[in-house]
PDB file of C-alpha atoms in Angstrom:
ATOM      1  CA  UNK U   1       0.000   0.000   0.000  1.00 54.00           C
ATOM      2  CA  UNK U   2       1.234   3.686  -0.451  1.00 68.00           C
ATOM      3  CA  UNK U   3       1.350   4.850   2.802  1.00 70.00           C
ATOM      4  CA  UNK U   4       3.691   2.054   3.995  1.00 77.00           C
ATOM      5  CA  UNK U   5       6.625   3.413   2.568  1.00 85.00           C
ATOM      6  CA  UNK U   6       6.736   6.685   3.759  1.00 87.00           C
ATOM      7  CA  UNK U   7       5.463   4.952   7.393  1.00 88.00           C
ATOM      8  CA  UNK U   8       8.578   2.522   6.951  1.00 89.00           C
ATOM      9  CA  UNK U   9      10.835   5.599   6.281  1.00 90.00           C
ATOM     10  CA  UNK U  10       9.695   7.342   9.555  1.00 90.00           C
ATOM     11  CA  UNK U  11      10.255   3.818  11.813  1.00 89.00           C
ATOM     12  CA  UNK U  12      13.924   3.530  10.220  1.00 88.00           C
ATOM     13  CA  UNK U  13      14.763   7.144  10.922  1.00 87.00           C
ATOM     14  CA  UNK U  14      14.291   6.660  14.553  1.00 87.00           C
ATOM     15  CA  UNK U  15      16.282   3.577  14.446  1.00 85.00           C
ATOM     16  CA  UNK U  16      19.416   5.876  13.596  1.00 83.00           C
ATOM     17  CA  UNK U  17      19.295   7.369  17.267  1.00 82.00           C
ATOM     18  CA  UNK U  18      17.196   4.697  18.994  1.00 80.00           C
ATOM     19  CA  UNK U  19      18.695   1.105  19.700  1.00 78.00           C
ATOM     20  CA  UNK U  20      15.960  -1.597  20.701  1.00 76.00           C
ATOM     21  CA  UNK U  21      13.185   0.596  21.161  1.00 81.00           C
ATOM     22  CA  UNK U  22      10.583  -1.042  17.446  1.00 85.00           C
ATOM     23  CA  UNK U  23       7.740  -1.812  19.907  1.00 88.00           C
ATOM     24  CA  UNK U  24       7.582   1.627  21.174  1.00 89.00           C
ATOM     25  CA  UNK U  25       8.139   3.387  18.748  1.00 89.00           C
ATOM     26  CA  UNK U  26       5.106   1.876  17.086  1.00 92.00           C
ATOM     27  CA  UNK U  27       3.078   2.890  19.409  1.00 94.00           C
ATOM     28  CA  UNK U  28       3.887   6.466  19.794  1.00 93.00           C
ATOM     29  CA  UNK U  29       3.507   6.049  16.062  1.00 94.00           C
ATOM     30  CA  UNK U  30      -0.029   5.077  16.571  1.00 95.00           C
ATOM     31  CA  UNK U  31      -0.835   7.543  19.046  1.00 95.00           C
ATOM     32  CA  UNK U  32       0.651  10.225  16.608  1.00 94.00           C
ATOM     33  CA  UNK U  33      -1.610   9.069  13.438  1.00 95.00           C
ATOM     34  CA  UNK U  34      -4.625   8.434  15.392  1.00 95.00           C
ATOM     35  CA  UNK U  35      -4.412  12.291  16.878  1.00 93.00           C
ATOM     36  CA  UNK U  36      -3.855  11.236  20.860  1.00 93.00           C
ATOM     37  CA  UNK U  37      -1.216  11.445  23.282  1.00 94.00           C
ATOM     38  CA  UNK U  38       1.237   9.306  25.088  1.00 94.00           C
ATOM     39  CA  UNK U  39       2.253   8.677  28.717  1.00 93.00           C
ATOM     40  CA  UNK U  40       5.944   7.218  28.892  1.00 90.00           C
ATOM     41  CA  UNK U  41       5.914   5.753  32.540  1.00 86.00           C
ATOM     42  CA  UNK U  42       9.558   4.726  33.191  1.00 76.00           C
ATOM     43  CA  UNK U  43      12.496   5.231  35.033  1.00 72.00           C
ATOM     44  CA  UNK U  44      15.145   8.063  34.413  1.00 73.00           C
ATOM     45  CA  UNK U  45      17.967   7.404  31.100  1.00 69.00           C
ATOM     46  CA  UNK U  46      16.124   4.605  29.128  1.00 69.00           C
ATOM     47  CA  UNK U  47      15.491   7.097  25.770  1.00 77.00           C
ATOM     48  CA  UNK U  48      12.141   9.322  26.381  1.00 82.00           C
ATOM     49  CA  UNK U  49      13.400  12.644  25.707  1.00 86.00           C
ATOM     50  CA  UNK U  50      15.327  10.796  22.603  1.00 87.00           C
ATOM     51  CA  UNK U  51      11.944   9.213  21.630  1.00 89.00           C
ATOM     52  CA  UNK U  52      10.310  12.359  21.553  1.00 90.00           C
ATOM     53  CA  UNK U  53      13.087  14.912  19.838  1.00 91.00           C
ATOM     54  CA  UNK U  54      13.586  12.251  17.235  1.00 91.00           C
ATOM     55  CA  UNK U  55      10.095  12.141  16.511  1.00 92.00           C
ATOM     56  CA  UNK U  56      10.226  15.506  15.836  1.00 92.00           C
ATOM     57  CA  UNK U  57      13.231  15.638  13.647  1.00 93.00           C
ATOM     58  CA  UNK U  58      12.239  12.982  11.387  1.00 92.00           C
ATOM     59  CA  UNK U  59       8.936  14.567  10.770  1.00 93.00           C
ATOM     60  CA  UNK U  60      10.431  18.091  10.128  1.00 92.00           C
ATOM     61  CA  UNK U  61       8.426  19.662  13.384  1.00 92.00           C
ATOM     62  CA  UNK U  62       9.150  21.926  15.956  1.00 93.00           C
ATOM     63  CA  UNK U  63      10.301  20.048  19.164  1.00 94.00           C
ATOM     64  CA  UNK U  64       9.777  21.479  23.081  1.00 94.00           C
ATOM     65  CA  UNK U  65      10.554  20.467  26.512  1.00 94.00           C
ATOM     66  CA  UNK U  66       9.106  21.208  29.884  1.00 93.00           C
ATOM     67  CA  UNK U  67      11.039  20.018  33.038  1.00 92.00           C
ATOM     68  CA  UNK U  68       7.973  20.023  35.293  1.00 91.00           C
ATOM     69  CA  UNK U  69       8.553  21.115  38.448  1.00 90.00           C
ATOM     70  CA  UNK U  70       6.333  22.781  41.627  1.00 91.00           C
ATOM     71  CA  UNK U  71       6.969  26.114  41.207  1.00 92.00           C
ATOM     72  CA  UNK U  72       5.912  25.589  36.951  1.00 92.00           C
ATOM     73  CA  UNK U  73       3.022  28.063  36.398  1.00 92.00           C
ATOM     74  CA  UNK U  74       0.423  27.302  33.843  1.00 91.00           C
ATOM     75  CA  UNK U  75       1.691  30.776  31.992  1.00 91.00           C
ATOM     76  CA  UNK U  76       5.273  29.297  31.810  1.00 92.00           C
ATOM     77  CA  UNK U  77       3.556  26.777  29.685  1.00 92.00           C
ATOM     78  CA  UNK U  78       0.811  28.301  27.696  1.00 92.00           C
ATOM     79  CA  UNK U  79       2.573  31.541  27.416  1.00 90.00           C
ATOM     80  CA  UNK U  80       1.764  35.177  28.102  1.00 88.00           C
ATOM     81  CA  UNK U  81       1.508  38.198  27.566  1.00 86.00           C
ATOM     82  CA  UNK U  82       3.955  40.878  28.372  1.00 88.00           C
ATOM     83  CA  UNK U  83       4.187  44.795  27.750  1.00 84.00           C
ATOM     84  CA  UNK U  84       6.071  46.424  25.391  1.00 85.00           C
ATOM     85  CA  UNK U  85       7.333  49.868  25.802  1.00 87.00           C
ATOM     86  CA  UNK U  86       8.488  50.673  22.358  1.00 83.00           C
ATOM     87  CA  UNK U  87       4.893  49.795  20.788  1.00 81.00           C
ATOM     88  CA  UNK U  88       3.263  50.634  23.843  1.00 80.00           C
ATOM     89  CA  UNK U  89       0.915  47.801  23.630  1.00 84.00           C
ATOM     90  CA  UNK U  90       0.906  44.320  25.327  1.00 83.00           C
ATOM     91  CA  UNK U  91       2.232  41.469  23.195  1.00 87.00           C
ATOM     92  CA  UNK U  92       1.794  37.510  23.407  1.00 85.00           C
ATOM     93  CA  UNK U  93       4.922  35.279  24.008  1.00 88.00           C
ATOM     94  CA  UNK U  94       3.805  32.406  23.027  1.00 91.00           C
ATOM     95  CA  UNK U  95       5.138  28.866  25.807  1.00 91.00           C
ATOM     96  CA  UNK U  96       6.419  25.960  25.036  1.00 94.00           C
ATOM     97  CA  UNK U  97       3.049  24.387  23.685  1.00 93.00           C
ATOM     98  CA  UNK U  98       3.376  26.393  20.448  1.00 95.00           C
ATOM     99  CA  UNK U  99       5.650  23.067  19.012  1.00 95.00           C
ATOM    100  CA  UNK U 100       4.157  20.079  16.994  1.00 95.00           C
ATOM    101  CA  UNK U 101       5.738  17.565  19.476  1.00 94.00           C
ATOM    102  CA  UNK U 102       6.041  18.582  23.302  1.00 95.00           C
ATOM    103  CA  UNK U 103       8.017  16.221  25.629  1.00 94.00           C
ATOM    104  CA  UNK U 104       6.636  17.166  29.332  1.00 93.00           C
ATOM    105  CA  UNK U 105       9.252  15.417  31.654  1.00 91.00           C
ATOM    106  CA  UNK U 106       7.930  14.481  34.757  1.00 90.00           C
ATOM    107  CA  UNK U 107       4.613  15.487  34.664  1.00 90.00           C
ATOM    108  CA  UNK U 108       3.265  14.716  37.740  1.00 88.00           C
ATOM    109  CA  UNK U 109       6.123  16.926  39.678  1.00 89.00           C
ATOM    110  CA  UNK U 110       3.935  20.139  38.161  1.00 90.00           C
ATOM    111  CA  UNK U 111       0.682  21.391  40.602  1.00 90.00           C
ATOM    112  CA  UNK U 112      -2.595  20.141  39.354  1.00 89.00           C
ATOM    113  CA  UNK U 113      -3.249  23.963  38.212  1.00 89.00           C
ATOM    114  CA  UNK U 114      -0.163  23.360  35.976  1.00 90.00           C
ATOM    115  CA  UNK U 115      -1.047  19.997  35.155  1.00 89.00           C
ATOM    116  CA  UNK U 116      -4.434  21.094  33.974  1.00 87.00           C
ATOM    117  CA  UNK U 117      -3.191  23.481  31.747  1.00 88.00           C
ATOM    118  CA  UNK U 118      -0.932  20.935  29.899  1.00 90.00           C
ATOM    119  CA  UNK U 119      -3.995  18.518  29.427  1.00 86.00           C
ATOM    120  CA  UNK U 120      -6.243  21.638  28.630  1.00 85.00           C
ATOM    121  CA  UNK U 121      -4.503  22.592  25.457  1.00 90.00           C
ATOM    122  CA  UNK U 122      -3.963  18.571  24.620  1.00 90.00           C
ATOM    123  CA  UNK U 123      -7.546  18.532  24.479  1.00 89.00           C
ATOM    124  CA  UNK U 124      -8.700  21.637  22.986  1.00 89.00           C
ATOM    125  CA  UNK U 125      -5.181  22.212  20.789  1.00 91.00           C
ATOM    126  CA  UNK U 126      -5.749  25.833  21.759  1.00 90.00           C
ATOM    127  CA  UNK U 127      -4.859  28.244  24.877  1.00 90.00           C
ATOM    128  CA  UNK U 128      -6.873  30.979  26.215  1.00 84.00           C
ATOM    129  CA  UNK U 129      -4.849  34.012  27.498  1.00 82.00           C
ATOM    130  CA  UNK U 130      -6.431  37.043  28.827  1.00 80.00           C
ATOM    131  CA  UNK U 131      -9.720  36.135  26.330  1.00 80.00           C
ATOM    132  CA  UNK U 132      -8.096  35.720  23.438  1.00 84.00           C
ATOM    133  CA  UNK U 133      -8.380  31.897  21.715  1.00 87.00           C
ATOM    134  CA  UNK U 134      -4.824  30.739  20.008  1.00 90.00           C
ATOM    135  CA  UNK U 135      -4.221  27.380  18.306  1.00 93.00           C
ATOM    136  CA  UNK U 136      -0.989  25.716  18.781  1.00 93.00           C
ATOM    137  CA  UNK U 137       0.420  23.869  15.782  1.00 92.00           C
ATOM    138  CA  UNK U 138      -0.691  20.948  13.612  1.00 91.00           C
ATOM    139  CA  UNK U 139      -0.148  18.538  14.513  1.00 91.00           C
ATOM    140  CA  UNK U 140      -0.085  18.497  18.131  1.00 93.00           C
ATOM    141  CA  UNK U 141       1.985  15.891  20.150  1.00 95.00           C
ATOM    142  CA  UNK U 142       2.207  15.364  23.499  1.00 94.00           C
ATOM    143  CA  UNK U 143       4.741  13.105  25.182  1.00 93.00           C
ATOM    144  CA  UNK U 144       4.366  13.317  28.689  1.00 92.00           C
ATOM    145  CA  UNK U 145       6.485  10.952  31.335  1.00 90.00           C
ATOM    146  CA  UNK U 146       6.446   9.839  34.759  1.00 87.00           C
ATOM    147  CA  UNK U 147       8.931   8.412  36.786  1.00 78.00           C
ATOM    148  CA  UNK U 148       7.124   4.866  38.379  1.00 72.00           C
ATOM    149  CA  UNK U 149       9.531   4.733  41.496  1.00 68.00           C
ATOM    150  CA  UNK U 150      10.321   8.045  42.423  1.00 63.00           C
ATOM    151  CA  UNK U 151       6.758   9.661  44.407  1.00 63.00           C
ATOM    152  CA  UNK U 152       8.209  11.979  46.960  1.00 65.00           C
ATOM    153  CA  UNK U 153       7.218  15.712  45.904  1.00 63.00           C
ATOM    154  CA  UNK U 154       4.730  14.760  43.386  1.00 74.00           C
ATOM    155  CA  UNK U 155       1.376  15.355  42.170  1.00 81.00           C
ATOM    156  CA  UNK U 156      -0.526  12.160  40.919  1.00 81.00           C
ATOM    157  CA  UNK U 157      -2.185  13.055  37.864  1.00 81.00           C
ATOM    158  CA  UNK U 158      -5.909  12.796  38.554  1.00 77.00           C
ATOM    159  CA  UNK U 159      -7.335   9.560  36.923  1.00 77.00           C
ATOM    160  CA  UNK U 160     -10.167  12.113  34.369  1.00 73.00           C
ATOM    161  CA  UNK U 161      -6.621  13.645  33.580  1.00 78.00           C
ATOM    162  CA  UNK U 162      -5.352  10.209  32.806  1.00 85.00           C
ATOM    163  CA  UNK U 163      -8.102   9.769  30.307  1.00 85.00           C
ATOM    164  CA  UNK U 164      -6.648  12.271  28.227  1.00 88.00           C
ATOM    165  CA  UNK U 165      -3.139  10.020  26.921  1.00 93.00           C
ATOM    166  CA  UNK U 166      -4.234   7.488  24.318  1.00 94.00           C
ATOM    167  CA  UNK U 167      -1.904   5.045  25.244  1.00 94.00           C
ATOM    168  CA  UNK U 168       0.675   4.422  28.631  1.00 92.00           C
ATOM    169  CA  UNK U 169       3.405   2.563  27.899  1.00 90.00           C
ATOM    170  CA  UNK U 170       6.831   1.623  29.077  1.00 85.00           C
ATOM    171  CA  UNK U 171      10.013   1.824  27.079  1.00 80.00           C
ATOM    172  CA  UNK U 172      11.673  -0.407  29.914  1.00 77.00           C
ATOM    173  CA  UNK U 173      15.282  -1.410  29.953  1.00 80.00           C
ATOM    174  CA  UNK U 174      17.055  -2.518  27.031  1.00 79.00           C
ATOM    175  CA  UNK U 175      17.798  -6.473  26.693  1.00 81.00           C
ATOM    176  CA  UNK U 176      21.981  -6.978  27.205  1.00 85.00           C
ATOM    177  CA  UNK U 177      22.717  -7.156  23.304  1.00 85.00           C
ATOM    178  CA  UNK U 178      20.950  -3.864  22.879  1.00 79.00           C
ATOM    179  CA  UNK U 179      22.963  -2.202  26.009  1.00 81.00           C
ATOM    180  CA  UNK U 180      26.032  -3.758  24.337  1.00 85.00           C
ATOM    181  CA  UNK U 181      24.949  -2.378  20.911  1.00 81.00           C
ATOM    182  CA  UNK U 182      24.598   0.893  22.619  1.00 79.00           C
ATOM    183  CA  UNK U 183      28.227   1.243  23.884  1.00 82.00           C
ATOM    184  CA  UNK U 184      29.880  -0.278  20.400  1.00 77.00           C
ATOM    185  CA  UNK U 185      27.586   2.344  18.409  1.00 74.00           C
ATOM    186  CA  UNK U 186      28.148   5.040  19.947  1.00 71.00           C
ATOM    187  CA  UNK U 187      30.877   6.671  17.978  1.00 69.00           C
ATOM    188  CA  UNK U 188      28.777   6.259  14.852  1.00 68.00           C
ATOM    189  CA  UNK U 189      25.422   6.733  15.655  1.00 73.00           C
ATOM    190  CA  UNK U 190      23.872   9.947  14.234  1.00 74.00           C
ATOM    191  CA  UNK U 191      23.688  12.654  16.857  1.00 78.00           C
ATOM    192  CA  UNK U 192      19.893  13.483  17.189  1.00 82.00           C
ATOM    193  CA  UNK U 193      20.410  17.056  15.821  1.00 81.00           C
ATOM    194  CA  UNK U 194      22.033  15.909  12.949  1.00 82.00           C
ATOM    195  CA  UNK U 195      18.825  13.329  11.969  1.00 84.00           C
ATOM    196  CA  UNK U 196      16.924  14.651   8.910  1.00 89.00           C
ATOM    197  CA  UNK U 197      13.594  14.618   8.080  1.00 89.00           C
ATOM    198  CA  UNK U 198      11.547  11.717   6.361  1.00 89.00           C
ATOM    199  CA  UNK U 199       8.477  12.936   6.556  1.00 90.00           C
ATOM    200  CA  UNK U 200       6.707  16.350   6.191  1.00 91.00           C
ATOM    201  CA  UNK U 201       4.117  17.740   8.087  1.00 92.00           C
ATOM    202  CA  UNK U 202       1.712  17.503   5.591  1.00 92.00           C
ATOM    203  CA  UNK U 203       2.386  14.012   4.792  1.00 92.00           C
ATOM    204  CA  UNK U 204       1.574  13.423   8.343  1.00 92.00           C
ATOM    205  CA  UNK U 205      -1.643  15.039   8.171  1.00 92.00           C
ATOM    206  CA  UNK U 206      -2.754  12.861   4.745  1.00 93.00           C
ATOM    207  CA  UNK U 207      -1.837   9.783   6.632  1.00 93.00           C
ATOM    208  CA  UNK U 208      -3.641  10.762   9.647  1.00 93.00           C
ATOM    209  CA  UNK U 209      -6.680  11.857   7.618  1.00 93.00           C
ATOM    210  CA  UNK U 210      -6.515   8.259   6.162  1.00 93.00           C
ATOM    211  CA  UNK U 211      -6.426   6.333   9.301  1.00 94.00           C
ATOM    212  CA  UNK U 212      -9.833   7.663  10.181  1.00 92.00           C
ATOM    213  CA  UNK U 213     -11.600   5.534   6.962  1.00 93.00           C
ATOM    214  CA  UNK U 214      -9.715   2.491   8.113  1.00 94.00           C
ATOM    215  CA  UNK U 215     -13.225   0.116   8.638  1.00 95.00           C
ATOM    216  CA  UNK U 216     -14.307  -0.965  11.856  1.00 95.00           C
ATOM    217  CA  UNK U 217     -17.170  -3.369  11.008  1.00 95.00           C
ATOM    218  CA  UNK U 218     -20.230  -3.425  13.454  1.00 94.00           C
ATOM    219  CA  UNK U 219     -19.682  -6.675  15.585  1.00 95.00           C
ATOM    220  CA  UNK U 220     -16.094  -5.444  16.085  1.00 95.00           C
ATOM    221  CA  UNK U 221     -17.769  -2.285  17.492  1.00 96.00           C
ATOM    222  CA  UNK U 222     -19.921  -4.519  19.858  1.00 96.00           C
ATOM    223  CA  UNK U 223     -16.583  -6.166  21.074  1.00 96.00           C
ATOM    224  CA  UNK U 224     -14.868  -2.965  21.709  1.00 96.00           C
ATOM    225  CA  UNK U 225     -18.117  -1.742  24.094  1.00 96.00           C
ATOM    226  CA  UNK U 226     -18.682  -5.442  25.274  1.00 95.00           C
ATOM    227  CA  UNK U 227     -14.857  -5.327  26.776  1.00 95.00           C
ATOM    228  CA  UNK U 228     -15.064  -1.486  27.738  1.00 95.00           C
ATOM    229  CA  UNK U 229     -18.156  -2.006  29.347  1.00 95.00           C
ATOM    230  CA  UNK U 230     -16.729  -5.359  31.519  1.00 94.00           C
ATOM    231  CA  UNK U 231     -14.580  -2.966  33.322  1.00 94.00           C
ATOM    232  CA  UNK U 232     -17.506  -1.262  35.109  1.00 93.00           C
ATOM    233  CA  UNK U 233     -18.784  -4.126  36.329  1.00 91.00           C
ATOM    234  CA  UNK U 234     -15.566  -6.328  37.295  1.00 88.00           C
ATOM    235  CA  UNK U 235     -15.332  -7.283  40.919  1.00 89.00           C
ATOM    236  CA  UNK U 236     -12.308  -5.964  40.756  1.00 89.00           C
ATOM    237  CA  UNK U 237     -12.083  -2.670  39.659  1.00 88.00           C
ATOM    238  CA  UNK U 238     -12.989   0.356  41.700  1.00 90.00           C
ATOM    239  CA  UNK U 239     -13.953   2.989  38.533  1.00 88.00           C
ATOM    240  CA  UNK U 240     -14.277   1.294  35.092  1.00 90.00           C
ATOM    241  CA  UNK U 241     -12.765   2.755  31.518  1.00 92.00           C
ATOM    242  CA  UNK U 242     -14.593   5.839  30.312  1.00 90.00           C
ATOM    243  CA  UNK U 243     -16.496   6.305  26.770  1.00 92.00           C
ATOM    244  CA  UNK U 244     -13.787   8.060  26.013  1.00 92.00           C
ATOM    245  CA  UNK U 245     -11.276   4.894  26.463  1.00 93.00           C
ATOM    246  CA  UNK U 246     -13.739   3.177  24.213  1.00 95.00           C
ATOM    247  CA  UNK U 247     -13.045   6.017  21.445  1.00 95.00           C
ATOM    248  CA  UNK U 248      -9.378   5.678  22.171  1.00 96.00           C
ATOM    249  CA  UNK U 249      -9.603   1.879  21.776  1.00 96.00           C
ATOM    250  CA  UNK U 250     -11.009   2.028  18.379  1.00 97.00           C
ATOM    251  CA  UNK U 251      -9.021   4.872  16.992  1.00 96.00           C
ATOM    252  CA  UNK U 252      -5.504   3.340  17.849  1.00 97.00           C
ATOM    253  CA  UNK U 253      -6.722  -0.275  16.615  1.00 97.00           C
ATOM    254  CA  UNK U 254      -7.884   1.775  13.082  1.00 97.00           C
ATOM    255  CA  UNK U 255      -4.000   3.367  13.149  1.00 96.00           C
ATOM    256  CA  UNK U 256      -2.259   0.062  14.059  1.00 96.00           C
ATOM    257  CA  UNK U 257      -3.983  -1.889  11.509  1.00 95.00           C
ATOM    258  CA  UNK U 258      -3.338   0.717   8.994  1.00 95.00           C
ATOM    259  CA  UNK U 259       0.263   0.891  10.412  1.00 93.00           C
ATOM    260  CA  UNK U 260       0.436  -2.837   9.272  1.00 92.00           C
ATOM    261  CA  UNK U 261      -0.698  -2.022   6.122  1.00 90.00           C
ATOM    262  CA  UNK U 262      -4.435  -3.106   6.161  1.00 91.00           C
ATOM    263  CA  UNK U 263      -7.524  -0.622   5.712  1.00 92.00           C
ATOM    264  CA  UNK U 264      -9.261  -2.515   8.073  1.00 94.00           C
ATOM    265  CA  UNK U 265      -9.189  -3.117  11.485  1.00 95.00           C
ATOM    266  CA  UNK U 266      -8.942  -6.470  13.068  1.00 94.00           C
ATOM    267  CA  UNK U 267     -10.055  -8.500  16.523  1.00 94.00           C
ATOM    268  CA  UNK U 268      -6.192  -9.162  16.879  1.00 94.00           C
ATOM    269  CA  UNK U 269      -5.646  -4.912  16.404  1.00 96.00           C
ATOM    270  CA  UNK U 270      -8.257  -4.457  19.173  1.00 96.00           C
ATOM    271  CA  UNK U 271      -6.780  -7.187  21.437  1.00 95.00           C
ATOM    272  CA  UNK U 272      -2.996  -5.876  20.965  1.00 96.00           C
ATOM    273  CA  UNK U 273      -3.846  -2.097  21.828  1.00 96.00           C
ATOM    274  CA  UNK U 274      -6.412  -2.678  24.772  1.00 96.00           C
ATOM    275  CA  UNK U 275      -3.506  -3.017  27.248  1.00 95.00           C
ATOM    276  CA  UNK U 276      -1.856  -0.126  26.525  1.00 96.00           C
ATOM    277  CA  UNK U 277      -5.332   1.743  25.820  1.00 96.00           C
ATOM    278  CA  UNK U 278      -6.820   0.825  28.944  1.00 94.00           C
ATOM    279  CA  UNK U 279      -5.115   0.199  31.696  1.00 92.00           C
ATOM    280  CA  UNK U 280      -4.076   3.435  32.851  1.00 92.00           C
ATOM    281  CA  UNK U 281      -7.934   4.183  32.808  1.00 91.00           C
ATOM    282  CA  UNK U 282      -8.771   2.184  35.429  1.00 90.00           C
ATOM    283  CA  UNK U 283      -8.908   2.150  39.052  1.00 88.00           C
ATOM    284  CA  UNK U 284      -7.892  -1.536  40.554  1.00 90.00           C
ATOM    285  CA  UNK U 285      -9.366  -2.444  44.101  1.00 88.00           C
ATOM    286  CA  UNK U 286      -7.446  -4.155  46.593  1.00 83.00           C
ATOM    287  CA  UNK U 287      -4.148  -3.356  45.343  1.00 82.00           C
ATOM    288  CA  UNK U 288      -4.567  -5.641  42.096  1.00 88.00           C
ATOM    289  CA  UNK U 289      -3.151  -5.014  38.973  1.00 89.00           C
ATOM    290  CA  UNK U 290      -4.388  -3.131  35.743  1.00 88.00           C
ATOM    291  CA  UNK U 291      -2.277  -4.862  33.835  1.00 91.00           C
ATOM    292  CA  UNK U 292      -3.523  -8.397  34.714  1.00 93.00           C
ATOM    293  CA  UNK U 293      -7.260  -7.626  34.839  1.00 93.00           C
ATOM    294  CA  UNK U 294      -7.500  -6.325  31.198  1.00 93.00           C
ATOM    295  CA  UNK U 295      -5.456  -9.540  30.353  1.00 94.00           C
ATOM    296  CA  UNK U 296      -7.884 -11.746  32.119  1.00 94.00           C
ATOM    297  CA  UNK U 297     -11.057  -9.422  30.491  1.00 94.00           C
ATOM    298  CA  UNK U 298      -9.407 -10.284  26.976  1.00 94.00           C
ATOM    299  CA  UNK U 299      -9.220 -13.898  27.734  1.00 94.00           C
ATOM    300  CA  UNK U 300     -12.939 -13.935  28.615  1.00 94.00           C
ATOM    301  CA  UNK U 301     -14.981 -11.037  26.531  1.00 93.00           C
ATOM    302  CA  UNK U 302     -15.733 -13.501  23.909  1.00 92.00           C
ATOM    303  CA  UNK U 303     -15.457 -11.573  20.030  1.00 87.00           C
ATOM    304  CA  UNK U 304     -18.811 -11.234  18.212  1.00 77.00           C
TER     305      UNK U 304
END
């Protein structure tokens, strides 16, 4: 199909700075084409902030960072506006948001006023300063991270503000051939500054445009709300997945099976993005795991 090649180009650009990272990097992928955002929930020095300013290289974008921390106000993200003496008016200065892909590091060391902010413009893919509506860039990526072991002098993000990533995933540690890969590669591995686009912004755009007539047939509808709908009743879980998580669920699976080159989804798309759709959507009881109760759900929601 057409769009594999250019989709092909873009996965073996970011294997120039990237070393064992092809499962993740599909997904961001997927969360890129289907218009969401990601949640990278991992430990310090495994590649996020790589992930992310790759990403941005290879498709030609503008690329920001935000090191969250407490005293982060919502302005020093959205922007604002300042006077100027010479024109003797007030002028914007526009934050960090204004890029096509944002990396937030750390996003739960920000206040929930800051944090709200962030997920306010993910949302809305606009800021509102003093009145006045501006849209940030198309397209608009947000790759936001948490650190999974480190909790002292944080701010858990709210789980209606975890509804707003499309996916939470984990690049974890690389296996001891990558790690060894690493080390021998690193005198000739392309410096991510020096990586050059594959992929323009527009091309992005037509791709993304096509992943939304990528056919869901009915019955595989019924088995995406048949499985969402099994959360809010399991035993358990405390607070079930959201309609939005349902929405999520069938946008990636449209944008992974058009990532492997089909213009259709499948049960096997559905049952391969569910994990990482909807686990951070729900609220375990008794200290169980998300992880293993959407495995056991997907073992037992039978497929229409």
């Amino acid at each position: 199909m057409d769009h594999l090649q250019p989709l092909q180009r873009l996965r073996d650009n970011l294997s120039k700075t990237l070393v064992g990272k092809d499962e993740a990097v599909r997904l961001v992928i997927v969360a890129l084409l289907a218009g969401g955002h990601a949640l990278l929930e991992d430990v310090p020095g495994v590649g996020k902030t790589l992930l992310a300013k790759s990403l941005a290289q290879s498709i030609g974008g503008k690329f920001q960072r935000i090191q969250c921390t407490p005293d982060l106000l919502p302005t020093d993200i959205t922007g604002t506006n300042i006077w100027n003496p010479q024109s003797g008016s007030f002028e914007f200065l526009p934050g960090p948001v204004f890029a096509n892909v944002l990396l937030a590091d750390e996003i739960n060391r920000a206040t929930p006023r800051t944090q709200s902010a962030l997920l306010e413009v993910m949302e809305e893919k606009q800021v509102t300063v003093d009145g006045q509506s501006r849209r940030v860039p198309q397209p608009f990526f947000t790759i936001a991270t948490q650190n999974p072991i480190e909790y002292q002098g944080t701010f858990p993000l709210p789980e209606a503000q975890m509804d707003r990533f499309m996916l939470s995933l984990s690049l974890g540690y690389p296996s001891e051939a990558e790690e060894l890969q690493m080390l021998q590669g690193l005198a000739s591995r392309i410096p991510v500054d020096q990586l050059q686009p594959c992929l323009s912004l527009e091309e992005l755009h037509h791709l993304s445009q096509q992943v939304a007539t990528v056919t869901v047939e009915a019955p595989l509808q019924q088995y995406m709300v048949n499985l969402v709908r099994s959360t809010r009743v399991d035993d358990d879980v405390t607070l079930g997945v959201s309609p939005r998580g349902a929405v999520a669920l069938q946008r990636a699976s449209q944008a992974y099976g058009f990532l492997e080159g089909r213009t259709y989804t499948s049960p096997d798309d559905v049952k391969f993005m569910a994990p990482y759709v909807l686990t951070h959507r729900l609220i375990p009881a008794g200290g169980r795991k998300g992880e293993a109760i959407i495995a056991r759900l997907l073992e037992t929601v039978p497929i229409p």
